[in-house]
mmCIF file of C-alpha atoms and ligand atoms in Angstrom:
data_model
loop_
_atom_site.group_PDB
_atom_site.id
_atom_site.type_symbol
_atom_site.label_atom_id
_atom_site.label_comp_id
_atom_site.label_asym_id
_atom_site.label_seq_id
_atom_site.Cartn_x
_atom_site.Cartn_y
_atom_site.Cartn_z
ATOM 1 C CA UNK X 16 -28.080 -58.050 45.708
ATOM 2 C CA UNK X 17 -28.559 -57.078 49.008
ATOM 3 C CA UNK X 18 -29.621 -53.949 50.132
ATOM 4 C CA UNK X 19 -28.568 -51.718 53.070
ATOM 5 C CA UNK X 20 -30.841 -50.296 55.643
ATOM 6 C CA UNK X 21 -31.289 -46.396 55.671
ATOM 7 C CA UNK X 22 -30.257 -44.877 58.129
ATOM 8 C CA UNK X 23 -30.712 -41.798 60.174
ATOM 9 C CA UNK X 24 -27.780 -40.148 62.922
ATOM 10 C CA UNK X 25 -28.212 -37.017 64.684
ATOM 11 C CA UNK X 26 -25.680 -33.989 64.513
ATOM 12 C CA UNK X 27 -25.286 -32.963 68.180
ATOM 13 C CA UNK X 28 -23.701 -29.362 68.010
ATOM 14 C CA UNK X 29 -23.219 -28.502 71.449
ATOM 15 C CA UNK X 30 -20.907 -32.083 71.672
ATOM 16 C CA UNK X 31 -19.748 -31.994 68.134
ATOM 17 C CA UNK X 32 -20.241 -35.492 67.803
ATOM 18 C CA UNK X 33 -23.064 -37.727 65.435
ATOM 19 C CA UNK X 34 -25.238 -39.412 67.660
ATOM 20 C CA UNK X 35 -26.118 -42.896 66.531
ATOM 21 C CA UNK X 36 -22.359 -42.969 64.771
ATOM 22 C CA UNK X 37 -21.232 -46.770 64.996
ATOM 23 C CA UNK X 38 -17.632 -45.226 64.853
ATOM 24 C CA UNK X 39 -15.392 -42.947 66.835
ATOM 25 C CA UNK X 40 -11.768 -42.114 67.161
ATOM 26 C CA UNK X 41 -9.480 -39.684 68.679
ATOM 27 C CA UNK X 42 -6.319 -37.872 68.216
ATOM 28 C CA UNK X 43 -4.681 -36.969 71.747
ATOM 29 C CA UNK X 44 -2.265 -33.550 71.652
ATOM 30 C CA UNK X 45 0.661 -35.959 72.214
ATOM 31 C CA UNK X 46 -0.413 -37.848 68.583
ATOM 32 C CA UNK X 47 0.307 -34.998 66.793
ATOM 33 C CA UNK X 48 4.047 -34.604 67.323
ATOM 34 C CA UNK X 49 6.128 -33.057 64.641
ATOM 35 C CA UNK X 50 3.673 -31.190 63.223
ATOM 36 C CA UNK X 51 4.137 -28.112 64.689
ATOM 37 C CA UNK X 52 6.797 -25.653 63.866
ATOM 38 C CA UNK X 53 7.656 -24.224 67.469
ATOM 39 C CA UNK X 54 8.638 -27.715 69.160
ATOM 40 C CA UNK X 55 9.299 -26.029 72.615
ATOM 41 C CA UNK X 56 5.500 -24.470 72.623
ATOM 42 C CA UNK X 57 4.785 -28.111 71.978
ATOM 43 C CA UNK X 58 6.392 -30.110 74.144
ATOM 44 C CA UNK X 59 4.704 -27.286 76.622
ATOM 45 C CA UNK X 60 1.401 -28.132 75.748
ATOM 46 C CA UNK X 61 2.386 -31.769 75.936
ATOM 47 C CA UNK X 62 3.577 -31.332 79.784
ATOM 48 C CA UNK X 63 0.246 -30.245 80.671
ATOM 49 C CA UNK X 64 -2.410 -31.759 78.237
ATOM 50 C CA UNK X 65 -0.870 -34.448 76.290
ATOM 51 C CA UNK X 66 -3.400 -36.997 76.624
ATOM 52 C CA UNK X 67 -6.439 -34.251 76.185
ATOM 53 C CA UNK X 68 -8.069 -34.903 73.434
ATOM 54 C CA UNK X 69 -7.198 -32.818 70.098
ATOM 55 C CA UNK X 70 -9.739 -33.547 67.943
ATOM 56 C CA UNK X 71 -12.221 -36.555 67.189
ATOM 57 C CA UNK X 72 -14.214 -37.593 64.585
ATOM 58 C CA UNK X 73 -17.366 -39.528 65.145
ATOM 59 C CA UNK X 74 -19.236 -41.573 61.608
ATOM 60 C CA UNK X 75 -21.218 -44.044 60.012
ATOM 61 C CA UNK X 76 -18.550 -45.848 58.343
ATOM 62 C CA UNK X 77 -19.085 -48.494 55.298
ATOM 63 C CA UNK X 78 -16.242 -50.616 53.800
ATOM 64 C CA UNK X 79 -18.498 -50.893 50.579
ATOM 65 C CA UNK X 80 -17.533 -49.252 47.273
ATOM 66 C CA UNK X 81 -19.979 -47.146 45.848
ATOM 67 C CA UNK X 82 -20.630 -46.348 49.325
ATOM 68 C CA UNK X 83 -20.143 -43.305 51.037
ATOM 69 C CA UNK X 84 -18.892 -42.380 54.552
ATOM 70 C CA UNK X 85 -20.270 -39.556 56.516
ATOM 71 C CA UNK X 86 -19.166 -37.884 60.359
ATOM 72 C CA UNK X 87 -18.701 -35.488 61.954
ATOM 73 C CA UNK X 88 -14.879 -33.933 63.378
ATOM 74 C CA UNK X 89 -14.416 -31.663 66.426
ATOM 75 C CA UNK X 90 -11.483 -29.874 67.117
ATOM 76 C CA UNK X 91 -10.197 -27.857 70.234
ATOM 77 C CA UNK X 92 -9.757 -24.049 69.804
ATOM 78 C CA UNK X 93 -6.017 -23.236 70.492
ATOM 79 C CA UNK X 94 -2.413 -22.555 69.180
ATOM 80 C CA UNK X 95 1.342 -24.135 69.647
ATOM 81 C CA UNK X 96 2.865 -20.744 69.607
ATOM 82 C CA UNK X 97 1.348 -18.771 66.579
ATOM 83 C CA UNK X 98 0.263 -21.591 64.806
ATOM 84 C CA UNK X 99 -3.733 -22.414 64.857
ATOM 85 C CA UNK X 100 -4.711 -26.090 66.193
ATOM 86 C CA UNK X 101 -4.744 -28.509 63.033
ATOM 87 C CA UNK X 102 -5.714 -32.351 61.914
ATOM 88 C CA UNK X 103 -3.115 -34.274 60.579
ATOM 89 C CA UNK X 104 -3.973 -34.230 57.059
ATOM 90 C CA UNK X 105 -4.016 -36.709 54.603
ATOM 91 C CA UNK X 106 -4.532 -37.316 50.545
ATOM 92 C CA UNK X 107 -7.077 -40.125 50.418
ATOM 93 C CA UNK X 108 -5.235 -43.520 49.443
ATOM 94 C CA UNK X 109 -7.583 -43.880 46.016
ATOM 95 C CA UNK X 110 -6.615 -39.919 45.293
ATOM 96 C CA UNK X 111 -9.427 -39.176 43.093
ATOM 97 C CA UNK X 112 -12.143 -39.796 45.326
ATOM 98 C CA UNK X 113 -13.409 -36.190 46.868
ATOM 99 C CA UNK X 114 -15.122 -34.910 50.020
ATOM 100 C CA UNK X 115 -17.568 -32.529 51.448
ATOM 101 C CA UNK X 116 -17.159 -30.238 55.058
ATOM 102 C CA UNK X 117 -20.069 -28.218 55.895
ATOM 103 C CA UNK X 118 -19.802 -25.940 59.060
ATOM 104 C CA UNK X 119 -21.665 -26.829 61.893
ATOM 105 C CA UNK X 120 -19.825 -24.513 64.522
ATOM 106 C CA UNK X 121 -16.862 -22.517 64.791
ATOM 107 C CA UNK X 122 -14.499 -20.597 62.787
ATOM 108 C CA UNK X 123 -12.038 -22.783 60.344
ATOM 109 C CA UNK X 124 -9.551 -23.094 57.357
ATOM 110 C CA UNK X 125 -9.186 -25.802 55.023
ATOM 111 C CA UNK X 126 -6.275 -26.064 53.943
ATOM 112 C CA UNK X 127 -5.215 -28.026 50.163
ATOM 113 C CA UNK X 128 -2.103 -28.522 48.524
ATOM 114 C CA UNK X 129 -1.891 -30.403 45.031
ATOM 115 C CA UNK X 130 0.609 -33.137 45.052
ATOM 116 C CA UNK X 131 2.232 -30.413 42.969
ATOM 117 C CA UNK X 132 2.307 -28.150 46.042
ATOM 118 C CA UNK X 133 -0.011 -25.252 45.155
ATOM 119 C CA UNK X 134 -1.874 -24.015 48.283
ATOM 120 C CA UNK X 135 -5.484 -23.281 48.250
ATOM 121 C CA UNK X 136 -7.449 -22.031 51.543
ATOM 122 C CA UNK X 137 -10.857 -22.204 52.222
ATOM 123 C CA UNK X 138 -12.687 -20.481 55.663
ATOM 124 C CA UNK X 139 -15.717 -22.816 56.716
ATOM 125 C CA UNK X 140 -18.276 -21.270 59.329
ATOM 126 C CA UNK X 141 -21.646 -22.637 60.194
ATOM 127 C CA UNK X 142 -23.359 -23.376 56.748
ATOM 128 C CA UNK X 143 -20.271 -22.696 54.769
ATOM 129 C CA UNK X 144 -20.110 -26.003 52.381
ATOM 130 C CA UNK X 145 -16.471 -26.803 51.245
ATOM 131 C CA UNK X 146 -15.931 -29.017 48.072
ATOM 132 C CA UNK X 147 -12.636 -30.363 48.321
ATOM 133 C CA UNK X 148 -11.564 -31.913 45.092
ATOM 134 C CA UNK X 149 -9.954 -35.855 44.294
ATOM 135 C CA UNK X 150 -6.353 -35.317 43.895
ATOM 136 C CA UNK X 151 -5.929 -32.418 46.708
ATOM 137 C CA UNK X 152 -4.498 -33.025 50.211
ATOM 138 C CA UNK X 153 -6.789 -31.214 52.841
ATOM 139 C CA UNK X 154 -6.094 -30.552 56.869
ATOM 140 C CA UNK X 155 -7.945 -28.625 59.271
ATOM 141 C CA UNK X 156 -7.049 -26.212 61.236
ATOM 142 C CA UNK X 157 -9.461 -24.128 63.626
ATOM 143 C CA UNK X 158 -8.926 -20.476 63.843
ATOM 144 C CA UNK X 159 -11.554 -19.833 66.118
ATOM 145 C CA UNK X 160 -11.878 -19.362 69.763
ATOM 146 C CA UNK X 161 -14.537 -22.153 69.563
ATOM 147 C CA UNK X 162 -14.854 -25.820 69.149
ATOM 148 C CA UNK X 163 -14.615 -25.795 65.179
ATOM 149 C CA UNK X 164 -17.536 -28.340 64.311
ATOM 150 C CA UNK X 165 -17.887 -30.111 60.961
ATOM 151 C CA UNK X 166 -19.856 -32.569 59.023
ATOM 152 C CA UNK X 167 -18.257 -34.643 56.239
ATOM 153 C CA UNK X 168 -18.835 -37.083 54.067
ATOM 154 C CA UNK X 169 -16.565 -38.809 51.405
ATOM 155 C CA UNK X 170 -16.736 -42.216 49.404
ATOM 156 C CA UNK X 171 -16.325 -44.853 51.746
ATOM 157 C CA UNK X 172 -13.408 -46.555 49.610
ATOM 158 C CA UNK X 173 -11.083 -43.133 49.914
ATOM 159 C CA UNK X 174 -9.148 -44.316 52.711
ATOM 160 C CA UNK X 175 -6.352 -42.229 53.719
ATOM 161 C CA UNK X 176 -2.565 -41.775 53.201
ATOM 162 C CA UNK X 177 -0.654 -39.383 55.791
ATOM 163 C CA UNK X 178 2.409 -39.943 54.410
ATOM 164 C CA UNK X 179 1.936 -37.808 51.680
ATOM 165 C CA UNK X 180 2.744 -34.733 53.839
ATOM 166 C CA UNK X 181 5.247 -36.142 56.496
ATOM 167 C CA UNK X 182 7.881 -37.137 52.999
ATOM 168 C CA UNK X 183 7.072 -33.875 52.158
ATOM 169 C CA UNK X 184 8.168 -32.009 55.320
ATOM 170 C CA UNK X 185 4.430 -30.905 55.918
ATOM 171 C CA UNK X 186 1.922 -29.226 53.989
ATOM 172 C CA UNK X 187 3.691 -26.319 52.324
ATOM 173 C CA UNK X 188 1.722 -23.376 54.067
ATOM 174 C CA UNK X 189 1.441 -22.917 57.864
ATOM 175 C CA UNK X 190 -1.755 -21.343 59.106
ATOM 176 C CA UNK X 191 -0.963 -18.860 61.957
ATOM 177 C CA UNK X 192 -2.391 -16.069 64.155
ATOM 178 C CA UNK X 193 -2.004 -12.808 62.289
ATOM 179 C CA UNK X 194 -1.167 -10.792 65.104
ATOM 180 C CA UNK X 195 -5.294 -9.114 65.302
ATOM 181 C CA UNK X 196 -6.956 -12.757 66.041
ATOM 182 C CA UNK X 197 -7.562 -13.446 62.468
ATOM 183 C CA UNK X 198 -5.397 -15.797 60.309
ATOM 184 C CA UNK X 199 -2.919 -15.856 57.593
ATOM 185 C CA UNK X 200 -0.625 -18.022 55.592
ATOM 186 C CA UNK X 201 3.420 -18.333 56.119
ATOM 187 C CA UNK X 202 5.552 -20.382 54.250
ATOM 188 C CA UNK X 203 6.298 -23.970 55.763
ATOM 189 C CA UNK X 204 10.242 -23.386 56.209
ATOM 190 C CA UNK X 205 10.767 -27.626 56.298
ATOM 191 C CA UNK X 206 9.033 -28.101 53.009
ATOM 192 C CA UNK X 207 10.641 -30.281 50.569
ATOM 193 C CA UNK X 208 7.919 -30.654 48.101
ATOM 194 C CA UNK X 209 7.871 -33.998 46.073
ATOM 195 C CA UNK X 210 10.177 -35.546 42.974
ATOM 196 C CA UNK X 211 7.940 -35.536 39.981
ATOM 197 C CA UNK X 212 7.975 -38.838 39.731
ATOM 198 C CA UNK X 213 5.930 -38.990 43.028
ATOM 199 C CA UNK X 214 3.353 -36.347 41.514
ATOM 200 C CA UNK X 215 3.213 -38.606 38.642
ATOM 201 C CA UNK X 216 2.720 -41.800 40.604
ATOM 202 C CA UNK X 217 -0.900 -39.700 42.515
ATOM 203 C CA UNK X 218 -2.026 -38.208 39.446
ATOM 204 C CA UNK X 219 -2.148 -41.533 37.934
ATOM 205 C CA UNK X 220 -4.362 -43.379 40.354
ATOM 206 C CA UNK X 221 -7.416 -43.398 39.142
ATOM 207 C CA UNK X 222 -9.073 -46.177 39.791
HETATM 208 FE FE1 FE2 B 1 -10.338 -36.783 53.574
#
């Protein structure tokens, strides 16, 4: 057996990227269409700063299971009308593998749905740590007026599966300004939720 090297990366705050990452990727405002429910707000935001940057996610990435992944995401402060600046959101693609967020910056909501649609939130600020279970699909939204700034780290043979919420018309809860700067939950008015067959199909992977 071979063995892998330690290794050591540096959380840089202030850029809310890992320094010494091998890894990095981006999500522009114009990758996220069709996830927002006021399209005119977004095609708005898209005149002006479609190729900013949305979020990004800098890590340390393995392809090994038994391995484990870890990063850390950025994501502008903002809204598309009331609705609070999100990720896209995925399930991962082995569903029963889970995933840790711990604050490093900013003000933000996890959001998780079961494949059986029940909503859970969860507010992460600097030293919250979230646990998010195998089997729930997560997003993240920053309700802040800050860069929201996270470290993660997940198995490294989760992968991810974004369908999960586009079939479904989105996640089932939208997270939008509650009118005093703070944050609340509306219903998702495109939700379709999934055929039981489907919830079957998830809860049975578990390799
Ligand atoms: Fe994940």
């Amino acid at each position: 057996m071979i063995l892998f090297e330690p290794g050591v990366c540096q959380v840089d705050v202030a850029t809310g990227q890992l320094k010494g990452a091998t890894n990095r990727y981006v999500k522009t405002f114009r990758d996220l269409a069709g996830l927002y429910r006021d399209e005119s707000a977004y095609q708005a935001l898209i005149a002006t700063r479609g190729d900013d940057v949305a979020y990004e996610v800098t890590d340390y990435p393995s392809a090994n299971g038994g391995d484990i992944i870890i990063g850390v995401t950025r994501m502008e402060p903002g809204k598309i009308g009331d609705e609070y600046f999100m990720t896209r959101g995925h399930i991962h693609a082995r569903p029963n593998r889970p995933e840790m967020y711990y604050g490093e910056a900013g003000v933000g909501v996890m959001l998780l749905e079961s494949p059986h649609g029940e909503i859970r939130t969860i507010e992460i600020r600097a030293r919250t740590m979230c646990y998010v279970p195998p089997f729930w699909i997560h997003r993240s939204v920053n309700v802040g007026l800050e860069p929201l700034v996270m470290t993660f780290s997940y198995p490294a043979d989760a992968g991810q599966d974004y369908d999960v919420i586009a079939k479904a018309g989105g996640m089932r809860s939208r997270i939008v300004d509650d009118g005093n700067g703070g944050w609340t939950t509306v219903d998702n008015a495109g939700y379709s939720g999934r055929h039981p067959s489907l919830v079957e199909d998830i809860m049975s992977r578990v390799d």
